[in-house]
Amino acid sequence: MRPLARLVLAALALAAAAGRAPAAEELNLFAWSEYVPQEVLDGFTKETGIRVNYETYASNEEMLAKLMSGAASYDLIQPSEYTVEALRKEDRLLKLDHAKLPNLKNIGPEYRGLPHDPGLDYSVPYMQGTVGIVVNTEKVKEPIAGYADVFQPKHKNRIVVLDDPLEIVTWAMATRGLGPDEVTRENLAKVRPVLEQWLPLVKVYDSDSPKTALLNGDVDLGVVWSGEAAILINEDAKRFRYVLPKEGTHRFIDNLAVPKGAKHVEAAHRFVDYVLRPEVSVKISKEFPYTNPNLEARKLLSPQERANPASYPPGDPKLQTFRDIGPVAVQVDKLVTDVKAKSGT
Ligand code: N2P
């Protein structure tokens, strides 16, 4: 064969091989916003060659709606405990292969045996947190101990809250002595008047970054995720205080889980085990200072980080975890949307 022909053939063979080569592997992660550090995603890609597409959401309900619509295919999602429970009832989660998760041992005993997934067979705790009140003590001088102290006419237009109907409804219920397990049509009707008083007072609804409005002085107090409060305390411990509402405090446990139909199940396991490594998990805590369920990672935190009262509340506060409330969730959404629309907020 003439050299040129040989060259052409070699080039053709190379092109054919390239066409057959598997596409670079990827992982489709659908998770809460401001929760997974870019440094962690990059570290995983560098080590494994697996590219991570990180799509974000701001509530469990938003995630569920998108997942159930089938509009996109995800390999990993990040539901809170009550949403793990709901997804399991619908048989939407894949059983995890614990043999591929040797670092699961780092998760503390208090995260095992819980009703949504007692054996961590379908979900792996990622971060835990509370929902509480942040007060700018330079602006608000009187004591704030509970929701009823926040939602007062004198604080009108000085309040930020999570843009999360279930959260908002359970705060109002707590002021009427009703727990988060008591979300029924009847009780929703009972708290409608409370919401009608509260929501016109709110200036900002923000589940992604409620700290921003507090930090730049747009508002003076708010009801936010504990990790957001912890960041504010790190910024200025004199100015910001975190209060666990006396009427009842919500404790959430956010988890990683693989939805049925995931296309990259192996990559999903590799990612879960990667973030369970203490030295990786601690990076998550440093950027997003929630309560880390990974006890080995906790050991790597500085004494100052462990002393942040929003990340690791002192004492033994009474915390309530949500359970799946079933179809009444639609009514929760409707109630808050309705009252918001009438409040002009
Ligand atoms: C992260 C918010 C996670 C807390 N930005 C909600 N479960």
PDB file of C-alpha atoms and ligand atoms in Angstrom, residues 31-36 54 57-60 78-82 126-131 162 164 167 207-211 225-228 250 252-254 288 290, ligand 1:
ATOM      1  CA  ALA A  31     -29.810  19.171  44.904  1.00  0.00           C
ATOM      2  CA  TRP A  32     -30.636  22.160  47.119  1.00  0.00           C
ATOM      3  CA  SER A  33     -29.045  25.443  46.097  1.00  0.00           C
ATOM      4  CA  GLU A  34     -26.053  26.649  48.135  1.00  0.00           C
ATOM      5  CA  TYR A  35     -25.381  23.187  49.539  1.00  0.00           C
ATOM      6  CA  VAL A  36     -22.687  21.451  47.479  1.00  0.00           C
ATOM      7  CA  TYR A  54     -25.446  20.247  39.481  1.00  0.00           C
ATOM      8  CA  TYR A  57     -33.919  23.528  43.699  1.00  0.00           C
ATOM      9  CA  ALA A  58     -35.201  25.522  46.664  1.00  0.00           C
ATOM     10  CA  SER A  59     -37.783  23.180  48.194  1.00  0.00           C
ATOM     11  CA  ASN A  60     -38.589  19.496  48.438  1.00  0.00           C
ATOM     12  CA  GLN A  78     -31.246  15.387  47.942  1.00  0.00           C
ATOM     13  CA  PRO A  79     -34.599  14.981  49.702  1.00  0.00           C
ATOM     14  CA  SER A  80     -35.299  15.839  53.334  1.00  0.00           C
ATOM     15  CA  GLU A  81     -36.449  13.021  55.600  1.00  0.00           C
ATOM     16  CA  TYR A  82     -40.194  13.489  55.005  1.00  0.00           C
ATOM     17  CA  TYR A 126     -25.902  14.706  53.966  1.00  0.00           C
ATOM     18  CA  MET A 127     -26.521  17.531  56.438  1.00  0.00           C
ATOM     19  CA  GLN A 128     -28.871  18.162  59.292  1.00  0.00           C
ATOM     20  CA  GLY A 129     -30.229  21.499  60.396  1.00  0.00           C
ATOM     21  CA  THR A 130     -32.912  23.453  62.131  1.00  0.00           C
ATOM     22  CA  VAL A 131     -35.195  26.281  61.114  1.00  0.00           C
ATOM     23  CA  LEU A 162     -38.051  31.004  53.698  1.00  0.00           C
ATOM     24  CA  ASP A 164     -41.446  27.371  51.621  1.00  0.00           C
ATOM     25  CA  GLU A 167     -42.355  25.609  56.636  1.00  0.00           C
ATOM     26  CA  SER A 207     -35.079  30.010  50.461  1.00  0.00           C
ATOM     27  CA  ASP A 208     -31.800  30.166  48.520  1.00  0.00           C
ATOM     28  CA  SER A 209     -29.954  32.867  50.422  1.00  0.00           C
ATOM     29  CA  PRO A 210     -32.055  34.539  53.126  1.00  0.00           C
ATOM     30  CA  LYS A 211     -28.808  35.706  54.778  1.00  0.00           C
ATOM     31  CA  TRP A 225     -32.237  27.607  57.716  1.00  0.00           C
ATOM     32  CA  SER A 226     -29.652  27.191  60.483  1.00  0.00           C
ATOM     33  CA  GLY A 227     -26.735  27.092  58.031  1.00  0.00           C
ATOM     34  CA  GLU A 228     -27.675  30.551  56.772  1.00  0.00           C
ATOM     35  CA  HIS A 250     -38.127  22.069  62.963  1.00  0.00           C
ATOM     36  CA  PHE A 252     -34.518  18.499  59.069  1.00  0.00           C
ATOM     37  CA  ILE A 253     -32.202  15.815  57.764  1.00  0.00           C
ATOM     38  CA  ASP A 254     -31.272  16.190  54.108  1.00  0.00           C
ATOM     39  CA  PHE A 288     -22.277  25.519  54.381  1.00  0.00           C
ATOM     40  CA  TYR A 290     -25.098  23.034  58.922  1.00  0.00           C
TER      41      TYR A 290
HETATM   42  C1  N2P B   1     -29.476  24.684  51.540  1.00  0.00           C
HETATM   43  C2  N2P B   1     -30.787  24.589  52.225  1.00  0.00           C
HETATM   44  C3  N2P B   1     -30.983  23.276  52.813  1.00  0.00           C
HETATM   45  C4  N2P B   1     -31.897  23.207  53.930  1.00  0.00           C
HETATM   46  N1  N2P B   1     -29.296  25.926  50.916  1.00  0.00           N
HETATM   47  C5  N2P B   1     -33.251  22.707  53.621  1.00  0.00           C
HETATM   48  N2  N2P B   1     -33.539  21.444  54.023  1.00  0.00           N
END
